[in-house]
PDB file of C-alpha atoms in Angstrom:
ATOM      1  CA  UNK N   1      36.175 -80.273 -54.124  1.00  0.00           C
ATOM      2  CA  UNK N   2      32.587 -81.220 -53.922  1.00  0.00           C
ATOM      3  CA  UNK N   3      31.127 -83.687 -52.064  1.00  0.00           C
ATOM      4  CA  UNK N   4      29.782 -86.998 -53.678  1.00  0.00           C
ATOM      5  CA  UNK N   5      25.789 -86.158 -51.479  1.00  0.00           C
ATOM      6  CA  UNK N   6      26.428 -82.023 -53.776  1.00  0.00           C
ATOM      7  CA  UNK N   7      27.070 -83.433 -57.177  1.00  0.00           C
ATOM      8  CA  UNK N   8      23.590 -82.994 -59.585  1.00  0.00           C
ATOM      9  CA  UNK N   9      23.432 -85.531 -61.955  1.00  0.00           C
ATOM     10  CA  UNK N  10      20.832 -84.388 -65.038  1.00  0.00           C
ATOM     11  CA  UNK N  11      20.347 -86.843 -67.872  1.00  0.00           C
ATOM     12  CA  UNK N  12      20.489 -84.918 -71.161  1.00  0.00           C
ATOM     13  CA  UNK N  13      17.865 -87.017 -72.986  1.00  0.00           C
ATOM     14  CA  UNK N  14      14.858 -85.400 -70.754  1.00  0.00           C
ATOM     15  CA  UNK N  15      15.621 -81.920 -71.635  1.00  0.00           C
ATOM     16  CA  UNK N  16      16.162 -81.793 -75.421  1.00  0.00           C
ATOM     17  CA  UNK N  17      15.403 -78.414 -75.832  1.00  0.00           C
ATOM     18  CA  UNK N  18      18.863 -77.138 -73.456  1.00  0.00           C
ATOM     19  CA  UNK N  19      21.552 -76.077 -75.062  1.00  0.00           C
ATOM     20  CA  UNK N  20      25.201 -76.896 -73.839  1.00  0.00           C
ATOM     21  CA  UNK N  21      25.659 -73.436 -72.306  1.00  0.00           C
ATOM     22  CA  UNK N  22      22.729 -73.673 -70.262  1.00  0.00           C
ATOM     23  CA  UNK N  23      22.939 -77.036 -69.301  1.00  0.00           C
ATOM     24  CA  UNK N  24      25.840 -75.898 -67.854  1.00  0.00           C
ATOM     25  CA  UNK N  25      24.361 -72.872 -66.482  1.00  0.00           C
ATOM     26  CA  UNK N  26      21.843 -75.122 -64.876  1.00  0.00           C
ATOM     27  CA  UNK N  27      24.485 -77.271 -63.240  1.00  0.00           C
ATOM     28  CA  UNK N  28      26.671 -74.411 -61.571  1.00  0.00           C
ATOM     29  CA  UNK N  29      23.315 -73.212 -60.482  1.00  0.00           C
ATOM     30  CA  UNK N  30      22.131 -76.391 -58.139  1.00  0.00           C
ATOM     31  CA  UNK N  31      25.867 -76.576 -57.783  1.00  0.00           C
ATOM     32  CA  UNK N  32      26.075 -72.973 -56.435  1.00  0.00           C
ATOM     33  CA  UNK N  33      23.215 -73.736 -54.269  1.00  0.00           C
ATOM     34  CA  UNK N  34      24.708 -76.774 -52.193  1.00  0.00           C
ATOM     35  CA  UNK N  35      28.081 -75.236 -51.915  1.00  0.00           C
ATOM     36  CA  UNK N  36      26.452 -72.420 -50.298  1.00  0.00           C
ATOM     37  CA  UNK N  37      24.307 -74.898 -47.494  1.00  0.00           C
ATOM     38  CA  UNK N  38      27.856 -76.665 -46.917  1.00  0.00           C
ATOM     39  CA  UNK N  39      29.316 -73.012 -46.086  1.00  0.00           C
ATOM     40  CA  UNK N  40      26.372 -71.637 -43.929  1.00  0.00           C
ATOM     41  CA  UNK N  41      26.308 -75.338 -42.379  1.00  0.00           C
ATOM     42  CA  UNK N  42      30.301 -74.601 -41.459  1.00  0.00           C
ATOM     43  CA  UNK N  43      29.333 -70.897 -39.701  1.00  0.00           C
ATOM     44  CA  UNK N  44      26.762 -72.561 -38.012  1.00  0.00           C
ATOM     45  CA  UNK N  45      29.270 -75.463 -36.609  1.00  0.00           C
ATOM     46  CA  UNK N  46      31.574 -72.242 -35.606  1.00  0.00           C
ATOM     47  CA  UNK N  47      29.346 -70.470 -34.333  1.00  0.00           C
ATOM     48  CA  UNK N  48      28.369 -73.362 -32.133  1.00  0.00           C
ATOM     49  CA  UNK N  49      32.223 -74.527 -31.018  1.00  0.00           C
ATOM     50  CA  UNK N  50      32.831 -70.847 -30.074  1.00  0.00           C
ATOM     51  CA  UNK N  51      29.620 -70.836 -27.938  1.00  0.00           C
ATOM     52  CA  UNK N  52      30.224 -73.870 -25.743  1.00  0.00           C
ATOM     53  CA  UNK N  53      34.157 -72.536 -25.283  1.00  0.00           C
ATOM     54  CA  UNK N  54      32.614 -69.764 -23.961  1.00  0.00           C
ATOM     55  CA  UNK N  55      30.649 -71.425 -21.672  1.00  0.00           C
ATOM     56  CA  UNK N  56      33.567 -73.789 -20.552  1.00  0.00           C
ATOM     57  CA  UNK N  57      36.068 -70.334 -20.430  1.00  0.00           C
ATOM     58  CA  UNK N  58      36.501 -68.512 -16.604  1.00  0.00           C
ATOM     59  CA  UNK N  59      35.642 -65.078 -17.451  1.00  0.00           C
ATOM     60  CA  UNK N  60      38.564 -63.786 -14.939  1.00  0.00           C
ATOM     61  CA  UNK N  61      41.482 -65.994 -16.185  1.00  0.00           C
ATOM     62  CA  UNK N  62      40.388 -66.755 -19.169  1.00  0.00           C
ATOM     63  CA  UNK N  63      41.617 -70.795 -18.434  1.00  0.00           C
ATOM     64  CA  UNK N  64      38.755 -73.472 -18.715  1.00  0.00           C
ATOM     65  CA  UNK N  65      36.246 -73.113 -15.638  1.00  0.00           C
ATOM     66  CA  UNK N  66      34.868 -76.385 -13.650  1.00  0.00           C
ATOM     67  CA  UNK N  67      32.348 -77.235 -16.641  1.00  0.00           C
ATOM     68  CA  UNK N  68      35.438 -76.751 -19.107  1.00  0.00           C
ATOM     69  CA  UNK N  69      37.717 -79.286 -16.632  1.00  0.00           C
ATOM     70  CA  UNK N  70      35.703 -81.989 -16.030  1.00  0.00           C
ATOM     71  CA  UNK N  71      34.774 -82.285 -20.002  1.00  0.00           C
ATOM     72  CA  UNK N  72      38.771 -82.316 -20.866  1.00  0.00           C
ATOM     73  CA  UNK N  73      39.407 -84.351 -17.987  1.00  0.00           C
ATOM     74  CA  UNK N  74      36.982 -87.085 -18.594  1.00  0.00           C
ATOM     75  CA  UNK N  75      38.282 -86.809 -22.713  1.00  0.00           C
ATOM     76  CA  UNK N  76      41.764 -86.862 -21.769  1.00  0.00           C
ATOM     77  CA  UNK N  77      41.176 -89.738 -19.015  1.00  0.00           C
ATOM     78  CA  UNK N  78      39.045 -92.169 -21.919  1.00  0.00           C
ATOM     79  CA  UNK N  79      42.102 -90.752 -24.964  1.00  0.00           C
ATOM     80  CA  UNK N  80      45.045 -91.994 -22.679  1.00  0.00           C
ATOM     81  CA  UNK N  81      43.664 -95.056 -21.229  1.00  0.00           C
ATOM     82  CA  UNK N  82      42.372 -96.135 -25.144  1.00  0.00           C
ATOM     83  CA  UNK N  83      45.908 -95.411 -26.442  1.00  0.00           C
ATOM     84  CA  UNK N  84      48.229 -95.787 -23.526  1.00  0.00           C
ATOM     85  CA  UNK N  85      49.739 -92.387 -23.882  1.00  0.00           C
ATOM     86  CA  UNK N  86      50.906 -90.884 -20.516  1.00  0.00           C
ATOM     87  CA  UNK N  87      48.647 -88.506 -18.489  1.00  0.00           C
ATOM     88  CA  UNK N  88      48.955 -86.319 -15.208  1.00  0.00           C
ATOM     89  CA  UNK N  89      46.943 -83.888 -12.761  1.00  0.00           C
ATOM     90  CA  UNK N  90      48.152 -81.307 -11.024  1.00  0.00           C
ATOM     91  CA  UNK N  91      46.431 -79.452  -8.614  1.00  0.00           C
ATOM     92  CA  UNK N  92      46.953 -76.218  -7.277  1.00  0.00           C
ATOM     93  CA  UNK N  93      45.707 -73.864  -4.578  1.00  0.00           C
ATOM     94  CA  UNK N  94      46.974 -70.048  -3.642  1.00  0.00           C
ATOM     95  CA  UNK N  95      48.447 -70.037  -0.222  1.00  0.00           C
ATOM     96  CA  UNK N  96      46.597 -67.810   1.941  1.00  0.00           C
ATOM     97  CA  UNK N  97      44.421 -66.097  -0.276  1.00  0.00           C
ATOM     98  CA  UNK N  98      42.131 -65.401   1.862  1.00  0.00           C
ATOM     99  CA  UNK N  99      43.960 -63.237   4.172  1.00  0.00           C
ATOM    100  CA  UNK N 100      45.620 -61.600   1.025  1.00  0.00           C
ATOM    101  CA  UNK N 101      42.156 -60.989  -0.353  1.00  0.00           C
ATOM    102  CA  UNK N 102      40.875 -59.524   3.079  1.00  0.00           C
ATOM    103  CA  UNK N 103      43.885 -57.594   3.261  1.00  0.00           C
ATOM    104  CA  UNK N 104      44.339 -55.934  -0.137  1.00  0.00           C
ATOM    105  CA  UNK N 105      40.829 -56.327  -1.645  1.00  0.00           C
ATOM    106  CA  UNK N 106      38.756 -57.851  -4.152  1.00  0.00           C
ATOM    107  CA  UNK N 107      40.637 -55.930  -7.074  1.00  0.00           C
ATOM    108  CA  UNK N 108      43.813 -56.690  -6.382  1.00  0.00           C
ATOM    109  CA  UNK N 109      43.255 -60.622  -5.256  1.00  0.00           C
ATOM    110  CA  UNK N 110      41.762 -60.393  -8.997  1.00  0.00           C
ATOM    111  CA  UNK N 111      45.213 -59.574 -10.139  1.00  0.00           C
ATOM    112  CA  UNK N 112      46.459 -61.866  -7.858  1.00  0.00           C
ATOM    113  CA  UNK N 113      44.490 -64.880 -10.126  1.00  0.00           C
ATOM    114  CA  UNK N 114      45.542 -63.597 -13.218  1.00  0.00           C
ATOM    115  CA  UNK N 115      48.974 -64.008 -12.065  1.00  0.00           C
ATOM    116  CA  UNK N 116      48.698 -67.540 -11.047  1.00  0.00           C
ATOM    117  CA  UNK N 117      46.691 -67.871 -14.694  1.00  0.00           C
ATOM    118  CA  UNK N 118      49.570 -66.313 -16.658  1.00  0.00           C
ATOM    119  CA  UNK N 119      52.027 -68.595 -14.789  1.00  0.00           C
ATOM    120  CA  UNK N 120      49.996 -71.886 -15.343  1.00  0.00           C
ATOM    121  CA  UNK N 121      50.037 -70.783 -19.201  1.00  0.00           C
ATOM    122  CA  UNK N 122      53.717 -70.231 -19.350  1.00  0.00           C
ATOM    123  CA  UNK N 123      54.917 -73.715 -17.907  1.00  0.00           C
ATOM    124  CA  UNK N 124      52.768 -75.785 -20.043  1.00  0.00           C
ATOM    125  CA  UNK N 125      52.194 -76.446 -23.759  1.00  0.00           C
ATOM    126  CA  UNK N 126      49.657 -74.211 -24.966  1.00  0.00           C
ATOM    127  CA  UNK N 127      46.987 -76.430 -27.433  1.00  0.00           C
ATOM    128  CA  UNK N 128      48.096 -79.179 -25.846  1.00  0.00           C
ATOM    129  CA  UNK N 129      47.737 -79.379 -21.722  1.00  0.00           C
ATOM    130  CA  UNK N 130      44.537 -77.890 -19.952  1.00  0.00           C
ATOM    131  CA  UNK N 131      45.004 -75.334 -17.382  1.00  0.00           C
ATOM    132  CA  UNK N 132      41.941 -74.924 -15.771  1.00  0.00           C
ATOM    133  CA  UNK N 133      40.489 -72.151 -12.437  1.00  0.00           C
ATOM    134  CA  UNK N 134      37.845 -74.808 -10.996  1.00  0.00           C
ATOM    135  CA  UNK N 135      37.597 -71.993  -8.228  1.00  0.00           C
ATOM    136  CA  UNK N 136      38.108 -69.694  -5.927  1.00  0.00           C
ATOM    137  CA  UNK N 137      41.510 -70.320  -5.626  1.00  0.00           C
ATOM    138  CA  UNK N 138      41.509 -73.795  -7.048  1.00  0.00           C
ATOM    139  CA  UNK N 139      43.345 -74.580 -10.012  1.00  0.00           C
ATOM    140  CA  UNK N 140      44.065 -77.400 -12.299  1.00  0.00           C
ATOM    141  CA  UNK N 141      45.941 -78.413 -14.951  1.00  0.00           C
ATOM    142  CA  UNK N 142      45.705 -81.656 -17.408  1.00  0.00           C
ATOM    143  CA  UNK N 143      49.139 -82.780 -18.694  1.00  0.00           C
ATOM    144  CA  UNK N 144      50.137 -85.298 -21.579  1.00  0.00           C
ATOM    145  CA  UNK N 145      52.922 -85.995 -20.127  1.00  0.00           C
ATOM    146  CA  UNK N 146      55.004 -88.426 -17.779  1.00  0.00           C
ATOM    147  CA  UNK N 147      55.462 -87.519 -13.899  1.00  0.00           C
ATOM    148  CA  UNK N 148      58.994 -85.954 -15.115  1.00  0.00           C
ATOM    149  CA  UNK N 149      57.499 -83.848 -17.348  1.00  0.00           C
ATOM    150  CA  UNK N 150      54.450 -82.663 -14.765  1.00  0.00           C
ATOM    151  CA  UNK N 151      57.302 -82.041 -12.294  1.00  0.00           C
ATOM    152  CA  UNK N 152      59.102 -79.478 -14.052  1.00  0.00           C
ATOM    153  CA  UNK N 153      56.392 -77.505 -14.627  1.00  0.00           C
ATOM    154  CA  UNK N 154      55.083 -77.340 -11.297  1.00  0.00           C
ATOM    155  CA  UNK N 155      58.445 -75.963 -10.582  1.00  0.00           C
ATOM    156  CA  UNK N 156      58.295 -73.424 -13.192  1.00  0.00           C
ATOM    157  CA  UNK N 157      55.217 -72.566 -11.990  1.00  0.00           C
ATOM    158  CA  UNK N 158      56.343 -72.126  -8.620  1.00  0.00           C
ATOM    159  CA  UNK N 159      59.949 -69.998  -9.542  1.00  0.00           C
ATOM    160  CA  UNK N 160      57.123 -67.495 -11.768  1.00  0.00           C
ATOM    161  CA  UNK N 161      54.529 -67.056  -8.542  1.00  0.00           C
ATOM    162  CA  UNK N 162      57.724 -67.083  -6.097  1.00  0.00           C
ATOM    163  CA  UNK N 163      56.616 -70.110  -3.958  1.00  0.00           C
ATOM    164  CA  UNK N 164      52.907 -68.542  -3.225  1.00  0.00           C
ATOM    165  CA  UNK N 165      50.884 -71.488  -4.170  1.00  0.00           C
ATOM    166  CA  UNK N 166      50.826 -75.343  -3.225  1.00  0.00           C
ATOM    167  CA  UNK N 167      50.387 -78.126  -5.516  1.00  0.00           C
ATOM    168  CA  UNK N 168      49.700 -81.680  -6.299  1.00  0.00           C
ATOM    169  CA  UNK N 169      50.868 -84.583  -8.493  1.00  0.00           C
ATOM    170  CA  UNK N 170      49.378 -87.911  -9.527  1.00  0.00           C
ATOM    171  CA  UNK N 171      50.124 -90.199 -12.941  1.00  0.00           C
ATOM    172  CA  UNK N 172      47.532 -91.716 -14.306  1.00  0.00           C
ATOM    173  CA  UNK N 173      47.559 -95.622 -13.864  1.00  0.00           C
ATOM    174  CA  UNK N 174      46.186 -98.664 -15.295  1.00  0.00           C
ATOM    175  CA  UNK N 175      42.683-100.162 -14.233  1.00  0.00           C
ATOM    176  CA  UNK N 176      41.973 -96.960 -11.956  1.00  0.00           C
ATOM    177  CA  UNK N 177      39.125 -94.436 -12.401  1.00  0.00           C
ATOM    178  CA  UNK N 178      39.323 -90.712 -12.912  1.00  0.00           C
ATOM    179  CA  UNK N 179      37.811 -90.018  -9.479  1.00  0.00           C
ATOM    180  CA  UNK N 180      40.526 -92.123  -7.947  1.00  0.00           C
ATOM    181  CA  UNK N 181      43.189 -89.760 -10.110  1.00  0.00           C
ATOM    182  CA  UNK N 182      41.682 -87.078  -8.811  1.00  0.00           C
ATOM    183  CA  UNK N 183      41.336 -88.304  -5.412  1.00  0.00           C
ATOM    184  CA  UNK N 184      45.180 -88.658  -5.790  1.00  0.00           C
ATOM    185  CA  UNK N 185      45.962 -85.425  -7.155  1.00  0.00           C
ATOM    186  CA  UNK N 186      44.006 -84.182  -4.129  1.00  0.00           C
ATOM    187  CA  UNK N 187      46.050 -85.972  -1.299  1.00  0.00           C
ATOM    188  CA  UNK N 188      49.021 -84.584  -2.998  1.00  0.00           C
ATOM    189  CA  UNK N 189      48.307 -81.443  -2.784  1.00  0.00           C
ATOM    190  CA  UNK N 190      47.183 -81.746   0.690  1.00  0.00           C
ATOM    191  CA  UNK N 191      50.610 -83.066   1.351  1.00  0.00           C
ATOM    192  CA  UNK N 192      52.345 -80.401  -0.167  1.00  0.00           C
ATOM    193  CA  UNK N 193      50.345 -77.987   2.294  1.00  0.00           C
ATOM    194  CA  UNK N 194      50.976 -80.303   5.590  1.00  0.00           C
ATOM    195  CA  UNK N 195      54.972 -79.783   4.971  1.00  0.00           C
ATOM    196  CA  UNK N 196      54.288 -76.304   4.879  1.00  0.00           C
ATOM    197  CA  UNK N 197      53.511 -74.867   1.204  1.00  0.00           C
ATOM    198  CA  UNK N 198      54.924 -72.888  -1.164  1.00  0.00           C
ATOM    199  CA  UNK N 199      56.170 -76.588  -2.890  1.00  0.00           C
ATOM    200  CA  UNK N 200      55.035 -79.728  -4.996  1.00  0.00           C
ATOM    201  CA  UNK N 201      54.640 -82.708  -3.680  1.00  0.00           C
ATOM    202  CA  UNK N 202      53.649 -85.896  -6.155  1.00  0.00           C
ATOM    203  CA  UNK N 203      50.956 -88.609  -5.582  1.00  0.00           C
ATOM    204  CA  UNK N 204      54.357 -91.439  -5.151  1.00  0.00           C
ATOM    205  CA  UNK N 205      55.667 -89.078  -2.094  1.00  0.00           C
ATOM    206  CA  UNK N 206      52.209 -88.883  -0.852  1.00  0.00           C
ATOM    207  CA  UNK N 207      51.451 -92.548  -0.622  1.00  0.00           C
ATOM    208  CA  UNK N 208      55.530 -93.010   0.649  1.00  0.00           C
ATOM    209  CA  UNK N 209      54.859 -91.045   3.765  1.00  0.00           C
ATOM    210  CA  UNK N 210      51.668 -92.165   4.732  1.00  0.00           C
ATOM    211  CA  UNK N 211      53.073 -95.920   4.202  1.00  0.00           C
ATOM    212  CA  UNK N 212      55.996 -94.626   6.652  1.00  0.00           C
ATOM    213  CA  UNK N 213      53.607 -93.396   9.552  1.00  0.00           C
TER     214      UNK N 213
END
C-alpha cells in the first residue's frame, strides 16, 4: 500500500491535451518515484540499526558490550517500571581467571569467554533477555522474568560452565533506581564469592545475612 504523504493527486481539467493512457503513465511515474525514496529511506534505517548493534556487540563473545548493557538496561528498567512487568539482573564473574589466563594464555582464556558466552545464551531466551560481557571477566544478563525464573537459569548456567563462575541476583522493585538494582545485583554477587564461589546467591539472601550479622 501507499502512503497517504506518496499519493499524486493531478486534476484532469489542467492538462486537456493527456490522454487516459498517459495520464496514467504520468501517475505510476511520480508514483514510481516516491515508492523508490520510501525503499532507499528503509536501507538507510538498516543500514543504520545494523551499525549501532555493531557498536553495542563485544567483538569476542559476540553478547552486547558495556555501551550495549547500559542502553538495554536503562530501556528495560523505564519498560518494566511503566508496565509493571517483572525484571531481574544477574551478574556474573569467572572464578579465577586470572590465574587461568596467566597459566594457559591469552588464547585459550579467549576460549575460556566464549564458553561462559555460549552458556549465558543457552539458559536464557534468545530475543528476549540480554546477555551482556561488560568486561574482562564481567558479565551480565537482563531477564524479564520473576526471581524464580532468574534462578533457574543461573543454575543452568552454572551445571554448563561446571561451577567455574560466581553470580548475582536482584528483582527489580518499586520506587528504586537502576543504580540501586545494580548496586544489588552487585552485593549479590559479592556474596556468592564470600561463601566461596562456584554458586548463586540472590539479592533476598544477601540482605538476610547481612541483617543476621
Amino acid at each position: 500500500s501507499v502512503p497517504d504523504e506518496a499519493v499524486i493527486v493531478i486534476d484532469i481539467r489542467t492538462i486537456p491535451n493527456l490522454r487516459h493512457a498517459e495520464l496514467r503513465a504520468e501517475l505510476e511515474r511520480q508514483l514510481g518515484v516516491d515508492v523508490e525514496l520510501e525503499t532507499l529511506l528503509e536501507m538507510k534505517k538498516t543500514e543504520l540499526n545494523k551499525s549501532i548493534l555493531a557498536a553495542q556487540t563485544d567483538a569476542l563473545t559476540g553478547l552486547y558490550n558495556r555501551s550495549g548493557y547500559d542502553t538495554r538496561l536503562r530501556e528495560a528498567f523505564l519498560r518494566c517500571k511503566h508496565q509493571g512487568e517483572q525484571l531481574c539482573l544477574m551478574m556474573l564473574d569467572l572464578d579465577k581467571f586470572k590465574e587461568i589466563n596467566d597459566t594457559h594464555g591469552h588464547q585459550y582464556g579467549d576460549e575460556y569467554l566464549k564458553k561462559m558466552a555460549n552458556a549465558m545464551r543457552a539458559s536464557v531466551r534468545e530475543h528476549v533477555d540480554h546477555a551482556c560481557r561488560i568486561g574482562g571477566d564481567e558479565f551480565a544478563i537482563i531477564l524479564y522474568s520473576d526471581l524464580t525464573i532468574a534462578k533457574r537459569a543461573a543454575g543452568k548456567i552454572l551445571g554448563l560452565f561446571e561451577n567455574r563462575c560466581s553470580i548475582g541476583i536482584a528483582r527489580m522493585r518499586e520506587a528504586e533506581s537502576v543504580e540501586k538494582l545494580v548496586g544489588r545485583a552487585d552485593a549479590a554477587l559479592y556474596e556468592a564469592k564470600h561463601q566461596g564461589r562456584g554458586r548463586f546467591v540472590t539479592d533476598e539472601v544477601q540482605e538476610a545475612r547481612a541483617k543476621a550479622v
